[in-house]
Coordinates of C-alpha atoms in Angstrom, one line a residue:
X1 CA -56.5 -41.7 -69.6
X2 CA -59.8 -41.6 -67.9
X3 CA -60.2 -38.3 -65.4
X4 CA -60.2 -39.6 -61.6
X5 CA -62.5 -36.8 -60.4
X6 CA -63.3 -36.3 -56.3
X7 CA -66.5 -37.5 -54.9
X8 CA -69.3 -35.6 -55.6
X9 CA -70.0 -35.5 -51.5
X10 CA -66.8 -32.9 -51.5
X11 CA -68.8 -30.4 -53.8
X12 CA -70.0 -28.5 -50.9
X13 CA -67.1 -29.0 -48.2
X14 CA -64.8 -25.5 -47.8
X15 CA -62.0 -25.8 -45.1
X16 CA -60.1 -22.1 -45.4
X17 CA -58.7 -22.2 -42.4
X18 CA -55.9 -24.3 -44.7
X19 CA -56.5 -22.8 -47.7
X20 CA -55.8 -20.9 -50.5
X21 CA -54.1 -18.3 -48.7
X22 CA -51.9 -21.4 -46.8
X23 CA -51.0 -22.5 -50.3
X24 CA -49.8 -19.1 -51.4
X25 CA -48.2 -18.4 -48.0
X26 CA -46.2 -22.0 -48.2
X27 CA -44.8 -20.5 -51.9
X28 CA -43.6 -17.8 -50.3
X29 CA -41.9 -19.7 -47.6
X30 CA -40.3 -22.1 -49.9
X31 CA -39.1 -18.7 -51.8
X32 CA -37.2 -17.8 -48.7
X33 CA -39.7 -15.1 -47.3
X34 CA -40.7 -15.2 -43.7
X35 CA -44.9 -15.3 -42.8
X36 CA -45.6 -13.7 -39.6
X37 CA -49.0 -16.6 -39.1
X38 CA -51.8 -15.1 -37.5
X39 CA -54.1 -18.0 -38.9
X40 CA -53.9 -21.0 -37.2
X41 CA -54.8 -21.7 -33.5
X42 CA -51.0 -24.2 -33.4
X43 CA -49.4 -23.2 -29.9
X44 CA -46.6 -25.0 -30.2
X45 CA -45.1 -22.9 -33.0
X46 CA -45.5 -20.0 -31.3
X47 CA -43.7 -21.4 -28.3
X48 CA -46.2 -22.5 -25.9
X49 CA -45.1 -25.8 -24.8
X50 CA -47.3 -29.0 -23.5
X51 CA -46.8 -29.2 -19.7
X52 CA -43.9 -31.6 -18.9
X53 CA -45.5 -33.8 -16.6
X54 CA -48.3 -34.5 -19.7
X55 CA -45.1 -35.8 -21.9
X56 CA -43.2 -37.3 -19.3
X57 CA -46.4 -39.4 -18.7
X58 CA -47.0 -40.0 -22.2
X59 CA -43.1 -41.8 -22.4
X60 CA -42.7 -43.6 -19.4
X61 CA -46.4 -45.8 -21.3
X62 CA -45.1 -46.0 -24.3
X63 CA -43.8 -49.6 -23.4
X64 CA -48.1 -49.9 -22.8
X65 CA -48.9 -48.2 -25.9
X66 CA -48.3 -50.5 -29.2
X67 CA -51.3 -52.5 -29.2
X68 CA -54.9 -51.3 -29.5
X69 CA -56.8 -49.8 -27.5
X70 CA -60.3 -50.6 -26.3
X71 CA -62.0 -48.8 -29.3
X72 CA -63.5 -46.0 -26.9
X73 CA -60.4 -45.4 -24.8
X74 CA -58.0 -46.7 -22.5
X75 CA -59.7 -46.7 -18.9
X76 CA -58.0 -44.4 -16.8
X77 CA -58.4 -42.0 -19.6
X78 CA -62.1 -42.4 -19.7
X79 CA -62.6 -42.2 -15.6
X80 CA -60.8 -39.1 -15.9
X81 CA -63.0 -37.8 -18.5
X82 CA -65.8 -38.8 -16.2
X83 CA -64.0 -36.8 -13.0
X84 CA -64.4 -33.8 -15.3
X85 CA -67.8 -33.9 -16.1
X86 CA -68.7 -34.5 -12.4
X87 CA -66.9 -31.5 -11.9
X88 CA -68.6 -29.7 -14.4
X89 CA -72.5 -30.7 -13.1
X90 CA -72.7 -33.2 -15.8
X91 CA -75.5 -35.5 -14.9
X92 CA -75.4 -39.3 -15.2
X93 CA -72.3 -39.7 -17.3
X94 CA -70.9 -43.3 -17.1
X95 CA -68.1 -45.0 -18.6
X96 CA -69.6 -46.2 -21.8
X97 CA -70.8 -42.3 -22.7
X98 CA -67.1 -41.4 -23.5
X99 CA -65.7 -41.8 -26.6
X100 CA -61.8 -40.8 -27.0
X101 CA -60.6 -39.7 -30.5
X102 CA -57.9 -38.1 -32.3
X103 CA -58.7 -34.7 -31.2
X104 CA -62.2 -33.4 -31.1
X105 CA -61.9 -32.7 -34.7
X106 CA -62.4 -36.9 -35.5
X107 CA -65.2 -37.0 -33.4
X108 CA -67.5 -33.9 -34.6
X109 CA -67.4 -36.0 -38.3
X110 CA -67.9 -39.2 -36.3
X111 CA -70.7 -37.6 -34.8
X112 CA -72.7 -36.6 -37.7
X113 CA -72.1 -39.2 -39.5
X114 CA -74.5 -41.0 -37.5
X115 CA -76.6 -38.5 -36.8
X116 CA -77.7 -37.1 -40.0
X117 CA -79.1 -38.9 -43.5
X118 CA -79.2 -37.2 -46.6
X119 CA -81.1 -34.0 -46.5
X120 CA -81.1 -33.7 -43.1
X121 CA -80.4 -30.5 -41.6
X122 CA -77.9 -29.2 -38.7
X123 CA -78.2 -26.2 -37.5
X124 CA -74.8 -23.8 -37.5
X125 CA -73.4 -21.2 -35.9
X126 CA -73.0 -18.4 -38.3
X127 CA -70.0 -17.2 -37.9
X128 CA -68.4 -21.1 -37.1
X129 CA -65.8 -23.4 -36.8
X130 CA -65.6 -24.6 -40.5
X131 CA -64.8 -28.3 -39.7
X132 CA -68.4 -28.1 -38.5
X133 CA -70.1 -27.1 -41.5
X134 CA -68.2 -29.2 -43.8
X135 CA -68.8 -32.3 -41.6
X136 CA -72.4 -31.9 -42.0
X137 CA -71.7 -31.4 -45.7
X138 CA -69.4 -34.3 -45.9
X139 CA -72.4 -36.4 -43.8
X140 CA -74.9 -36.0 -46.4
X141 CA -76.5 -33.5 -44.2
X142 CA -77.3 -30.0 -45.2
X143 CA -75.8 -27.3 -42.8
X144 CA -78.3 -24.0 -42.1
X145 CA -76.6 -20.8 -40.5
X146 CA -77.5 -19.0 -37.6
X147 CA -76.9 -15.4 -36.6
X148 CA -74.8 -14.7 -33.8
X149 CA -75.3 -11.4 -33.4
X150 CA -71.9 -9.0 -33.6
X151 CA -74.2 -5.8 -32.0
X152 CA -75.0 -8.3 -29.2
X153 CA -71.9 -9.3 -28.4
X154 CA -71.8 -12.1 -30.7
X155 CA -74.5 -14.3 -28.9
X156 CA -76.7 -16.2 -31.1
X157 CA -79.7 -14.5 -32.1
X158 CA -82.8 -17.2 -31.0
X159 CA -85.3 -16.3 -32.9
X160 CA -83.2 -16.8 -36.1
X161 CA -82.6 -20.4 -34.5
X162 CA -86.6 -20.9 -34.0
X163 CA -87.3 -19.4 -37.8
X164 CA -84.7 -21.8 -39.1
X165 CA -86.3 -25.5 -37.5
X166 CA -87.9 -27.5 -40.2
X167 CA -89.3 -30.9 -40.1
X168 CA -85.4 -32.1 -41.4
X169 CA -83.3 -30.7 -38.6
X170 CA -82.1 -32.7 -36.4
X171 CA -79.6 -31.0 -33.9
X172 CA -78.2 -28.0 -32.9
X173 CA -74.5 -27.0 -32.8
X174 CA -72.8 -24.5 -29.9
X175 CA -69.9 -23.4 -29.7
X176 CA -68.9 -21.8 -26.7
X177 CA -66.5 -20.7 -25.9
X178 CA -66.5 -18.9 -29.6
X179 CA -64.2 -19.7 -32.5
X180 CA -63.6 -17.0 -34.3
X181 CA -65.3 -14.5 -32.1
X182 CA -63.5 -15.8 -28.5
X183 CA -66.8 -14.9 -26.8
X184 CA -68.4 -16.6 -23.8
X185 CA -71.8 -17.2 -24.1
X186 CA -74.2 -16.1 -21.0
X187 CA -76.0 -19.2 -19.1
X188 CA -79.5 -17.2 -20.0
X189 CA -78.8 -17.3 -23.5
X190 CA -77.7 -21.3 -22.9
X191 CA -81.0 -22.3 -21.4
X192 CA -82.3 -20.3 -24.1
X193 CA -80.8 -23.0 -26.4
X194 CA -81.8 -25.8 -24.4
X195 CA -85.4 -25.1 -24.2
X196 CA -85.4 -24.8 -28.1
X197 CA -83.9 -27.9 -28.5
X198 CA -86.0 -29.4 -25.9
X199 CA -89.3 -27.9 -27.9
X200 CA -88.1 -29.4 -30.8
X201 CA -86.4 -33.0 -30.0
X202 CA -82.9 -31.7 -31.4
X203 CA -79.6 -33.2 -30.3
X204 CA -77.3 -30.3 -28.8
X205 CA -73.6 -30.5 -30.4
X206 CA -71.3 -28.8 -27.6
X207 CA -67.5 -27.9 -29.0
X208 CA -65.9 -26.7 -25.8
X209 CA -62.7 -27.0 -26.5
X210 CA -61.6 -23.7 -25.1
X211 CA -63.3 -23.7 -21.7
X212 CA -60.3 -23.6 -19.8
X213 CA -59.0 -20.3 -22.0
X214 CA -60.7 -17.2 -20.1
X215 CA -60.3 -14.0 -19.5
X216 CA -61.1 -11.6 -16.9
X217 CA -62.2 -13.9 -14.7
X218 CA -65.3 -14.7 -16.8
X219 CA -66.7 -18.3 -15.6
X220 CA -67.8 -21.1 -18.5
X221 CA -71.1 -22.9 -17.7
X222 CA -70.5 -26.4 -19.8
X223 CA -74.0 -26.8 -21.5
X224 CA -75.0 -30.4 -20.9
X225 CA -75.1 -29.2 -17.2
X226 CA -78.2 -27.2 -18.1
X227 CA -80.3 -30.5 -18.5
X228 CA -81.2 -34.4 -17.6
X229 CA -83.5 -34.7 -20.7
X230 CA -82.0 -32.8 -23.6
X231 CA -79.4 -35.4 -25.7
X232 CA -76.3 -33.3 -25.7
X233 CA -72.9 -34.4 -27.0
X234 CA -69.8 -32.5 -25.1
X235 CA -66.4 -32.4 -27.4
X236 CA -63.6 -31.1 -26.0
X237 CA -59.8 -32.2 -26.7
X238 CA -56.0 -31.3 -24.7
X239 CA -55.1 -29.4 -27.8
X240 CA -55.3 -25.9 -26.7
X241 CA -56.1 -25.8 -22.9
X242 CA -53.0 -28.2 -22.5
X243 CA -50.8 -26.6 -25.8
X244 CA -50.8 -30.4 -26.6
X245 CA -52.5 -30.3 -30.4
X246 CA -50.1 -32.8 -32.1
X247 CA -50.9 -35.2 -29.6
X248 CA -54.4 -35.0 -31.1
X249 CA -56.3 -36.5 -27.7
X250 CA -59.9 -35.3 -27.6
X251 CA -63.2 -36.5 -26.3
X252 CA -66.6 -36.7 -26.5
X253 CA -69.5 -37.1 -24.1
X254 CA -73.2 -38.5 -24.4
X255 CA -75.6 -37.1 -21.4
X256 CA -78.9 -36.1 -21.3
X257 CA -81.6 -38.9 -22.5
X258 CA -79.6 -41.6 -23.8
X259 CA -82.7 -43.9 -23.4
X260 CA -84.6 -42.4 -26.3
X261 CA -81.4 -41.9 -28.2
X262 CA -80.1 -45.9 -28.1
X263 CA -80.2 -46.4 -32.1
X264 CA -78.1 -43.4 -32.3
X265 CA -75.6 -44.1 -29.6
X266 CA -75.3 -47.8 -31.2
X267 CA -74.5 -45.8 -34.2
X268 CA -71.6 -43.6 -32.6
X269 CA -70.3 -47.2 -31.2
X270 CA -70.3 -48.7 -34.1
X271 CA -68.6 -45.9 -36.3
X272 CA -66.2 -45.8 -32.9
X273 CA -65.4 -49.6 -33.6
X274 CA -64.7 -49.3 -37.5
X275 CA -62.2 -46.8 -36.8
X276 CA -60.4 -49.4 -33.7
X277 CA -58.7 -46.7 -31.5
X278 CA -57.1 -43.4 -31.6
X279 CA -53.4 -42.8 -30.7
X280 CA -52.9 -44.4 -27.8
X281 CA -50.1 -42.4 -26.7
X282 CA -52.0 -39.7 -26.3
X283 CA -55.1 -41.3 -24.7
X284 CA -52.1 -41.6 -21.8
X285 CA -51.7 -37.5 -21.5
X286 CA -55.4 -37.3 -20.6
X287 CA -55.1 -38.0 -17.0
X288 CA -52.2 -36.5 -16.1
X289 CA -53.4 -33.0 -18.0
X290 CA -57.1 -32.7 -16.1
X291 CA -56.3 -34.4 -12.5
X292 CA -52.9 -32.3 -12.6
X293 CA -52.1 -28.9 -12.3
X294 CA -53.7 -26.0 -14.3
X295 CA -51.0 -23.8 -16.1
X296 CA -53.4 -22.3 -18.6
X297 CA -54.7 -20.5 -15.3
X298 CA -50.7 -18.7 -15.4
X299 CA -51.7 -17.8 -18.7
X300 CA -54.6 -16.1 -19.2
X301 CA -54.8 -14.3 -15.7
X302 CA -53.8 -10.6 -15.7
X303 CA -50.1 -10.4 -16.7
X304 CA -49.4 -14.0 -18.5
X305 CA -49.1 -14.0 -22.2
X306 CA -52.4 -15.0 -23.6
X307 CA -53.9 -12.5 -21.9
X308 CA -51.3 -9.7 -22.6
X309 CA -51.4 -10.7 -26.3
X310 CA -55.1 -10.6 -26.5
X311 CA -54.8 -6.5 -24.6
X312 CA -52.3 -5.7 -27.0
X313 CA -53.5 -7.3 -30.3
X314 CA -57.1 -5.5 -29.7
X315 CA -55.8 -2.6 -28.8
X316 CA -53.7 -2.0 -31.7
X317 CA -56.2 -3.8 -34.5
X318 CA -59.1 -1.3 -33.3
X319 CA -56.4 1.7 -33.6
X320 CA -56.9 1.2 -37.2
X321 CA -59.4 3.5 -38.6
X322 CA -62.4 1.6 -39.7
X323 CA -61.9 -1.3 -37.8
X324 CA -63.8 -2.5 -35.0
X325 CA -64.3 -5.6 -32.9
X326 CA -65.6 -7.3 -30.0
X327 CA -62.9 -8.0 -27.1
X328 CA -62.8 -11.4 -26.8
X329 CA -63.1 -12.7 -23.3
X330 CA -61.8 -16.7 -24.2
X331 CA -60.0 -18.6 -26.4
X332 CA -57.3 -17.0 -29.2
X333 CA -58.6 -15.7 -31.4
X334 CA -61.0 -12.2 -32.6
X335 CA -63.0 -11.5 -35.5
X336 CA -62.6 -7.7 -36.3
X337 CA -64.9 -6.1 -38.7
X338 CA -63.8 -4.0 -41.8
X339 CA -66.1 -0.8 -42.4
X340 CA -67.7 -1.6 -45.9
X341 CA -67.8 2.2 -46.3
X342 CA -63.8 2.5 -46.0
X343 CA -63.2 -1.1 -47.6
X344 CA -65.2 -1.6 -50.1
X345 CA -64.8 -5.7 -50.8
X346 CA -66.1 -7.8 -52.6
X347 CA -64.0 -11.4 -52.9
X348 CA -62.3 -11.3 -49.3
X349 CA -60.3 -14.3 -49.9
X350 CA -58.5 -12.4 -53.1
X351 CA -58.4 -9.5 -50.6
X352 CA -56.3 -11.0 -48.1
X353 CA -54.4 -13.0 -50.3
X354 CA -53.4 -9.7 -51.7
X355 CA -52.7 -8.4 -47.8
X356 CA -50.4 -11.7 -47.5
X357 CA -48.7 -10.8 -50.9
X358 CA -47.7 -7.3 -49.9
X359 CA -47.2 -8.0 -46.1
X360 CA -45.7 -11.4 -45.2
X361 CA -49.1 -11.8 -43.1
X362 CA -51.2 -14.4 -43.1
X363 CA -54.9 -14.3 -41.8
X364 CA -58.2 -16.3 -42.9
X365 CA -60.8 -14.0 -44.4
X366 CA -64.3 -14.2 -42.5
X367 CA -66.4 -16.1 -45.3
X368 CA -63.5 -18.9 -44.3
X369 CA -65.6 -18.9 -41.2
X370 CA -69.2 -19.3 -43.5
X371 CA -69.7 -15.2 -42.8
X372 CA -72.1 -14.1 -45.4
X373 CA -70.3 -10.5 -46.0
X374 CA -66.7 -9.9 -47.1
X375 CA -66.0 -7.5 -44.1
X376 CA -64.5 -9.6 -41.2
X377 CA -61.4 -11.6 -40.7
X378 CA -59.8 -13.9 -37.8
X379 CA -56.6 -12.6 -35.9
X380 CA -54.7 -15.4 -34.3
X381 CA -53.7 -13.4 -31.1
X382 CA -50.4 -16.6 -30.6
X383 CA -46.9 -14.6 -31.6
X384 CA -44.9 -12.9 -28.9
X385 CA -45.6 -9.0 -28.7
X386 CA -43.4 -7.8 -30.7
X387 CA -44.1 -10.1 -33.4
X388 CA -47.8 -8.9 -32.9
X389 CA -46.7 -5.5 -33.4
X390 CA -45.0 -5.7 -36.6
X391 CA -47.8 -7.7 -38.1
X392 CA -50.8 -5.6 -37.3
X393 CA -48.6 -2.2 -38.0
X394 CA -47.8 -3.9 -41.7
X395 CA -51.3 -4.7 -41.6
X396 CA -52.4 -1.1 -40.8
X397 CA -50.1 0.2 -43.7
X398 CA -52.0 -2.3 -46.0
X399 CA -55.2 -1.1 -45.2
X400 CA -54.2 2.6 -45.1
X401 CA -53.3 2.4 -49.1
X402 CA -56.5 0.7 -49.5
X403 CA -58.3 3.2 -48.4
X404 CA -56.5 5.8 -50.4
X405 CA -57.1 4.1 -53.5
X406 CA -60.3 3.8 -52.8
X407 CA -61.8 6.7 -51.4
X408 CA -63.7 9.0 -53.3

């Protein structure tokens, strides 16, 4: 029989996040081992529960929600997406800039596939979101990394953005607040961005998705506010602000100068068309979860349990000798750095497959994240405390017999 071989457009596409290590950690489930997950961002297994009034509204429309939808959204969905970016200092938004999808993930692929032909370049946060890269990958387009800078807090380095501009890139891509690093970016360092896209002609790419989860009383800016002329495309979803990520209800937002950008926005409509709607069911949550009230505020202020976790999962990973990181001050996650001195590695996926093996742990190594250097890795700060606590102490126990192995 003939070999039926994946498309060639998949050579470059990596997605670790569900990986490897999630293949050999689903083995050991089925085995009858328990995994304490510290990979995914998934709320809902870790007990955090979408508020009631978001299902309760969801039910009482299901009688509304069989048929299609219009192929951008339901409209009292949409208005309150618009609410929201008035809120915000979003500039000229109408009706017909807001396209609903299943989650924001839908969306960032939707977006670059009609932005970007083959060869054309997108420019990356380095660390990232991985969807990112491999939608740029999967688009035919050819994704170029930029530093954020782990001595500077994580904030991307611009003069590596400026070096990295050639004649083929088209767009930018932010993310703020970080995944992996959960750091805020500073509104200098934003109009920093804009006024390099702005030089250039590029397209900003915003993923906000987690402007809602901060810390210490540290304020998000929402990066289309920065500008009137700069083409920027907001995504943001209910998935973790609203502990709603099965519901997969995100959003995405033209502003800036749509005039100059009409062949692409026909593009985006068109591509929003082919795919009819999203789930409309959850297209119904989105006005109940932003005009109602906040309760990711009870959990990230001092004393609720995001924030707590975070405290007590940086304060115990950095216990570990040869480990440092940056506190993160939003979302849920950090990305702790291994001393190459003390851990000498080489294939980090291998390495923390072997962590998983001999700890019942699971994390995503950093090059899952397109880090160039085997020394990082995500913590998913989501378990209750005490399951935190076992975790990172087997975790310390692993890395204390790698050291003795290997030190000289």
């Amino acid at each position: 029989m003939k070999t039926i071989r994946k498309s060639a457009k998949l050579a470059n596409v990596l997605y670790d996040i569900r990986g490897p290590i999630m293949d050999a950690a689903r083995q050991m489930e089925d085995e009858g081992q328990k995994i304490i997950k510290l990979n995914l961002g998934n709320l809902a297994v870790f007990g955090f529960d979408a508020p009631e009034e978001i299902q309760q509204d969801m039910i009482r429309n299901l009688p509304n929600s069989a048929g299609y939808s219009d192929s951008k959204g339901i409209f009292a969905a949409r208005k309150a997406v618009m609410h929201e970016t008035q809120k915000q200092g979003i500039v000229g938004v109408t009706l017909d800039d807001i396209y609903l999808g299943n989650g924001a993930s839908e969306l960032i692929t939707m977006a670059t596939n009609a932005l970007l032909d083959n060869g054309d370049e997108l420019l990356l946060p380095m660390p990232d979101y991985p969807l990112w890269t491999a939608s740029t990958s999967l688009s035919g387009g050819t994704p170029v990394h930029y530093l954020c800078d782990e001595a500077n807090g994580w904030m991307p380095d611009l003069d590596d953005i400026r070096a990295k501009i050639t004649p083929r890139t088209k767009g930018i891509v932010v993310i703020n607040p970080n995944n992996p690093t959960g750091v805020l970016y500073s509104d200098e360092l934003l109009q920093g961005i804009v006024t390099i896209a702005r030089e250039h002609g590029l397209v900003i790419l915003a993923d906000e998705v987690y402007d809602k989860v901060l810390y210490d009383g540290v304020k998000h800016t929402a990066l289309a506010s920065l500008s009137t002329d700069v083409l920027t495309l907001t995504f943001n979803s209910l998935s973790k602000s609203y502990r709603s990520c099965g519901y997969r209800a995100g959003w995405m937002v033209v502003s800036g100068n749509k005039k100059a950008a009409g062949d692409y926005i026909e593009g985006l409509t068109m591509l929003s068309n082919m795919k009819l709607c999203s789930n409309v069911p959850g297209q119904w949550a989105i006005q109940t979860a932003l005009g109602g009230y906040q309760s990711i505020n009870d959990l990230v202020c001092e004393g609720g349990r995001l924030r707590r976790q975070r405290d007590l999962a940086y304060e115990l990973i950095t216990a570990i000798p040869g480990v440092s990181c940056v506190k993160p001050e939003a979302a849920l996650y950090m990305f702790p750095k291994l001393d190459p001195t003390l851990y000498p590695i080489t294939d980090d996926r291998q390495f923390f497959l072997e962590l998983l093996r001999e700890t019942r742990v699971m994390l995503v190594q950093g090059t899952g994240f397109n880090w160039q250097q085997p020394d990082h890795f995500r913590i998913v700060f989501l378990p209750h405390e005490e399951d935190l606590r076992v975790a990172i102490g087997r975790i310390a126990k692993f890395l204390e017999g790698y050291r003795k192995r290997h030190s000289n």
